[in-house]
Amino acid sequence: MRKTTYKENKMKDKKFAPITELRFKIVGVAIKTLDRLGTAHPEEVYDSIFRVDLEKAGLDVTNKPKLLLKDANGKVVKTYLPDLRVRHEGLSVLVELKADPQGLQASHKRQAKAYLSSSQKDQAVFLINFGCKKKNTPEVDSIFRRDL
């Protein structure tokens, strides 16, 4: 079991923007999931278990929310299915999970940007890679609206 660091304990005392606090909460759950499972599983395993762990942490989770990209006439030209939508205290973010031993790639970030540009409900996309063996924590990247 991983111990909390001095930095993590100091961060508990500070006040952060709500989106940052939500990110901390989601990443904290991801760390616990990775501690329990390790890095050897396919993405579907992390998807199922992480979703339950998020719900147990008190977060509202939707599996595979539909994001519809429409043209100027309202015709759907593409349907995206990100892994999760997490809602908490008026915020909504998408979470895209990976289990890639090579780490997060540029293609993963493009995928996250496509999701965010197709959704008006979500403030950010958090990319979480459980497959990177180089670290004891999941690799995480965040894409915010300002990054589009």
PDB file of C-alpha atoms in Angstrom:
ATOM      1  CA  MET A   1       0.000   0.000   0.000  1.00  0.00           C
ATOM      2  CA  ARG A   2       1.339   3.419  -0.967  1.00  0.00           C
ATOM      3  CA  LYS A   3       1.907   5.992   1.804  1.00  0.00           C
ATOM      4  CA  THR A   4       0.895   9.612   1.379  1.00  0.00           C
ATOM      5  CA  THR A   5       3.782  11.969   0.820  1.00  0.00           C
ATOM      6  CA  TYR A   6       4.586  15.169   2.667  1.00  0.00           C
ATOM      7  CA  LYS A   7       3.516  17.152  -0.412  1.00  0.00           C
ATOM      8  CA  GLU A   8       0.145  15.367  -0.551  1.00  0.00           C
ATOM      9  CA  ASN A   9      -0.452  16.058   3.142  1.00  0.00           C
ATOM     10  CA  LYS A  10       0.381  19.766   2.679  1.00  0.00           C
ATOM     11  CA  MET A  11      -1.992  19.960  -0.290  1.00  0.00           C
ATOM     12  CA  LYS A  12      -4.895  18.843   1.918  1.00  0.00           C
ATOM     13  CA  ASP A  13      -4.637  22.156   3.799  1.00  0.00           C
ATOM     14  CA  LYS A  14      -4.809  24.360   0.695  1.00  0.00           C
ATOM     15  CA  LYS A  15      -7.886  25.541  -1.161  1.00  0.00           C
ATOM     16  CA  PHE A  16      -7.927  24.866  -4.892  1.00  0.00           C
ATOM     17  CA  ALA A  17     -10.262  25.630  -7.759  1.00  0.00           C
ATOM     18  CA  PRO A  18     -13.159  23.121  -7.851  1.00  0.00           C
ATOM     19  CA  ILE A  19     -11.921  21.541 -11.108  1.00  0.00           C
ATOM     20  CA  THR A  20      -8.496  20.999  -9.512  1.00  0.00           C
ATOM     21  CA  GLU A  21     -10.071  19.417  -6.441  1.00  0.00           C
ATOM     22  CA  LEU A  22     -12.106  17.097  -8.672  1.00  0.00           C
ATOM     23  CA  ARG A  23      -8.929  16.168 -10.564  1.00  0.00           C
ATOM     24  CA  PHE A  24      -7.163  15.395  -7.258  1.00  0.00           C
ATOM     25  CA  LYS A  25     -10.068  13.193  -6.200  1.00  0.00           C
ATOM     26  CA  ILE A  26     -10.165  11.266  -9.497  1.00  0.00           C
ATOM     27  CA  VAL A  27      -6.382  10.813  -9.572  1.00  0.00           C
ATOM     28  CA  GLY A  28      -6.422   9.681  -5.932  1.00  0.00           C
ATOM     29  CA  VAL A  29      -8.924   6.967  -6.818  1.00  0.00           C
ATOM     30  CA  ALA A  30      -6.792   6.007  -9.847  1.00  0.00           C
ATOM     31  CA  ILE A  31      -3.734   5.616  -7.601  1.00  0.00           C
ATOM     32  CA  LYS A  32      -5.664   3.259  -5.304  1.00  0.00           C
ATOM     33  CA  THR A  33      -6.936   1.267  -8.293  1.00  0.00           C
ATOM     34  CA  LEU A  34      -3.406   0.938  -9.688  1.00  0.00           C
ATOM     35  CA  ASP A  35      -2.011  -0.047  -6.264  1.00  0.00           C
ATOM     36  CA  ARG A  36      -4.523  -2.897  -6.151  1.00  0.00           C
ATOM     37  CA  LEU A  37      -4.259  -4.095  -9.771  1.00  0.00           C
ATOM     38  CA  GLY A  38      -0.765  -3.248 -10.968  1.00  0.00           C
ATOM     39  CA  THR A  39      -0.023  -2.500 -14.640  1.00  0.00           C
ATOM     40  CA  ALA A  40      -0.596  -5.870 -16.346  1.00  0.00           C
ATOM     41  CA  HIS A  41      -4.296  -5.696 -17.252  1.00  0.00           C
ATOM     42  CA  PRO A  42      -6.088  -4.649 -20.448  1.00  0.00           C
ATOM     43  CA  GLU A  43      -7.965  -1.353 -20.540  1.00  0.00           C
ATOM     44  CA  GLU A  44     -11.389  -2.996 -20.069  1.00  0.00           C
ATOM     45  CA  VAL A  45     -10.365  -4.310 -16.638  1.00  0.00           C
ATOM     46  CA  TYR A  46      -9.305  -0.866 -15.418  1.00  0.00           C
ATOM     47  CA  ASP A  47     -12.476   0.617 -16.920  1.00  0.00           C
ATOM     48  CA  SER A  48     -14.777  -1.701 -14.941  1.00  0.00           C
ATOM     49  CA  ILE A  49     -12.932  -1.557 -11.634  1.00  0.00           C
ATOM     50  CA  PHE A  50     -12.043   2.157 -11.733  1.00  0.00           C
ATOM     51  CA  ARG A  51     -15.679   3.048 -12.454  1.00  0.00           C
ATOM     52  CA  VAL A  52     -16.826   1.185  -9.337  1.00  0.00           C
ATOM     53  CA  ASP A  53     -14.019   2.761  -7.286  1.00  0.00           C
ATOM     54  CA  LEU A  54     -15.099   6.257  -8.412  1.00  0.00           C
ATOM     55  CA  GLU A  55     -18.697   5.522  -7.422  1.00  0.00           C
ATOM     56  CA  LYS A  56     -17.561   4.246  -4.014  1.00  0.00           C
ATOM     57  CA  ALA A  57     -15.693   7.564  -3.603  1.00  0.00           C
ATOM     58  CA  GLY A  58     -19.022   9.391  -3.951  1.00  0.00           C
ATOM     59  CA  LEU A  59     -18.716  10.519  -7.569  1.00  0.00           C
ATOM     60  CA  ASP A  60     -21.527  10.331 -10.127  1.00  0.00           C
ATOM     61  CA  VAL A  61     -20.188   8.224 -13.017  1.00  0.00           C
ATOM     62  CA  THR A  62     -21.671   7.550 -16.461  1.00  0.00           C
ATOM     63  CA  ASN A  63     -20.158   4.771 -18.555  1.00  0.00           C
ATOM     64  CA  LYS A  64     -19.590   5.453 -22.275  1.00  0.00           C
ATOM     65  CA  PRO A  65     -21.587   8.716 -22.586  1.00  0.00           C
ATOM     66  CA  LYS A  66     -22.590   9.498 -26.174  1.00  0.00           C
ATOM     67  CA  LEU A  67     -21.074  12.655 -27.635  1.00  0.00           C
ATOM     68  CA  LEU A  68     -22.708  13.688 -30.906  1.00  0.00           C
ATOM     69  CA  LEU A  69     -20.792  15.831 -33.377  1.00  0.00           C
ATOM     70  CA  LYS A  70     -23.262  17.559 -35.696  1.00  0.00           C
ATOM     71  CA  ASP A  71     -22.928  19.595 -38.872  1.00  0.00           C
ATOM     72  CA  ALA A  72     -24.545  23.026 -39.418  1.00  0.00           C
ATOM     73  CA  ASN A  73     -27.853  21.340 -40.358  1.00  0.00           C
ATOM     74  CA  GLY A  74     -27.955  19.333 -37.135  1.00  0.00           C
ATOM     75  CA  LYS A  75     -27.083  16.039 -38.810  1.00  0.00           C
ATOM     76  CA  VAL A  76     -24.920  13.742 -36.691  1.00  0.00           C
ATOM     77  CA  VAL A  77     -21.622  13.162 -38.491  1.00  0.00           C
ATOM     78  CA  LYS A  78     -19.784  11.358 -35.694  1.00  0.00           C
ATOM     79  CA  THR A  79     -20.641   9.702 -32.386  1.00  0.00           C
ATOM     80  CA  TYR A  80     -17.860   9.545 -29.802  1.00  0.00           C
ATOM     81  CA  LEU A  81     -17.927   7.249 -26.769  1.00  0.00           C
ATOM     82  CA  PRO A  82     -15.397   8.318 -24.130  1.00  0.00           C
ATOM     83  CA  ASP A  83     -14.855   5.847 -21.304  1.00  0.00           C
ATOM     84  CA  LEU A  84     -16.451   7.821 -18.466  1.00  0.00           C
ATOM     85  CA  ARG A  85     -18.191  11.050 -17.518  1.00  0.00           C
ATOM     86  CA  VAL A  86     -17.701  12.053 -13.896  1.00  0.00           C
ATOM     87  CA  ARG A  87     -19.944  14.632 -12.237  1.00  0.00           C
ATOM     88  CA  HIS A  88     -19.421  16.178  -8.835  1.00  0.00           C
ATOM     89  CA  GLU A  89     -20.703  19.373  -7.226  1.00  0.00           C
ATOM     90  CA  GLY A  90     -21.856  20.949 -10.491  1.00  0.00           C
ATOM     91  CA  LEU A  91     -18.764  19.995 -12.497  1.00  0.00           C
ATOM     92  CA  SER A  92     -18.622  17.485 -15.321  1.00  0.00           C
ATOM     93  CA  VAL A  93     -15.464  15.990 -16.820  1.00  0.00           C
ATOM     94  CA  LEU A  94     -14.723  13.190 -19.241  1.00  0.00           C
ATOM     95  CA  VAL A  95     -12.214  10.499 -18.315  1.00  0.00           C
ATOM     96  CA  GLU A  96     -10.418   8.491 -20.980  1.00  0.00           C
ATOM     97  CA  LEU A  97      -8.547   5.430 -19.752  1.00  0.00           C
ATOM     98  CA  LYS A  98      -5.538   3.776 -21.328  1.00  0.00           C
ATOM     99  CA  ALA A  99      -3.387   0.754 -20.494  1.00  0.00           C
ATOM    100  CA  ASP A 100      -0.466   1.554 -22.788  1.00  0.00           C
ATOM    101  CA  PRO A 101       3.023   0.500 -21.605  1.00  0.00           C
ATOM    102  CA  GLN A 102       4.499   3.128 -23.965  1.00  0.00           C
ATOM    103  CA  GLY A 103       2.735   5.919 -22.084  1.00  0.00           C
ATOM    104  CA  LEU A 104       0.281   8.550 -23.267  1.00  0.00           C
ATOM    105  CA  GLN A 105       0.747   9.338 -26.950  1.00  0.00           C
ATOM    106  CA  ALA A 106      -0.085  12.359 -29.113  1.00  0.00           C
ATOM    107  CA  SER A 107      -2.954  10.320 -30.611  1.00  0.00           C
ATOM    108  CA  HIS A 108      -4.490   9.913 -27.141  1.00  0.00           C
ATOM    109  CA  LYS A 109      -4.377  13.686 -26.626  1.00  0.00           C
ATOM    110  CA  ARG A 110      -5.966  14.311 -30.047  1.00  0.00           C
ATOM    111  CA  GLN A 111      -8.724  11.871 -29.120  1.00  0.00           C
ATOM    112  CA  ALA A 112      -9.330  13.747 -25.843  1.00  0.00           C
ATOM    113  CA  LYS A 113      -9.491  17.098 -27.661  1.00  0.00           C
ATOM    114  CA  ALA A 114     -12.027  15.664 -30.116  1.00  0.00           C
ATOM    115  CA  TYR A 115     -14.177  14.529 -27.198  1.00  0.00           C
ATOM    116  CA  LEU A 116     -14.043  17.898 -25.471  1.00  0.00           C
ATOM    117  CA  SER A 117     -14.796  19.861 -28.642  1.00  0.00           C
ATOM    118  CA  SER A 118     -17.868  17.639 -29.168  1.00  0.00           C
ATOM    119  CA  SER A 119     -19.269  18.210 -25.680  1.00  0.00           C
ATOM    120  CA  GLN A 120     -20.615  21.431 -24.228  1.00  0.00           C
ATOM    121  CA  LYS A 121     -21.351  19.792 -20.852  1.00  0.00           C
ATOM    122  CA  ASP A 122     -17.801  18.964 -19.824  1.00  0.00           C
ATOM    123  CA  GLN A 123     -15.085  21.286 -18.550  1.00  0.00           C
ATOM    124  CA  ALA A 124     -12.132  18.953 -19.180  1.00  0.00           C
ATOM    125  CA  VAL A 125     -10.910  15.523 -20.213  1.00  0.00           C
ATOM    126  CA  PHE A 126      -8.585  13.632 -17.898  1.00  0.00           C
ATOM    127  CA  LEU A 127      -6.424  11.015 -19.616  1.00  0.00           C
ATOM    128  CA  ILE A 128      -5.332   8.266 -17.236  1.00  0.00           C
ATOM    129  CA  ASN A 129      -2.870   5.572 -18.298  1.00  0.00           C
ATOM    130  CA  PHE A 130      -2.670   2.545 -16.003  1.00  0.00           C
ATOM    131  CA  GLY A 131      -0.203   0.635 -18.193  1.00  0.00           C
ATOM    132  CA  CYS A 132       3.024   2.585 -17.708  1.00  0.00           C
ATOM    133  CA  LYS A 133       5.428   0.426 -15.673  1.00  0.00           C
ATOM    134  CA  LYS A 134       7.958   3.231 -15.129  1.00  0.00           C
ATOM    135  CA  LYS A 135       6.024   4.776 -12.256  1.00  0.00           C
ATOM    136  CA  ASN A 136       4.116   3.678  -9.180  1.00  0.00           C
ATOM    137  CA  THR A 137       1.326   6.085 -10.075  1.00  0.00           C
ATOM    138  CA  PRO A 138      -0.871   6.258 -13.161  1.00  0.00           C
ATOM    139  CA  GLU A 139       0.233   8.652 -15.874  1.00  0.00           C
ATOM    140  CA  VAL A 140      -2.239  11.544 -16.037  1.00  0.00           C
ATOM    141  CA  ASP A 141      -2.772  14.404 -18.471  1.00  0.00           C
ATOM    142  CA  SER A 142      -5.532  17.006 -18.503  1.00  0.00           C
ATOM    143  CA  ILE A 143      -7.093  18.758 -21.475  1.00  0.00           C
ATOM    144  CA  PHE A 144      -9.134  21.850 -20.605  1.00  0.00           C
ATOM    145  CA  ARG A 145     -11.377  23.978 -22.830  1.00  0.00           C
ATOM    146  CA  ARG A 146      -8.663  26.615 -23.088  1.00  0.00           C
ATOM    147  CA  ASP A 147      -6.389  23.952 -24.670  1.00  0.00           C
ATOM    148  CA  LEU A 148      -8.650  23.493 -27.705  1.00  0.00           C
TER     149      LEU A 148
END
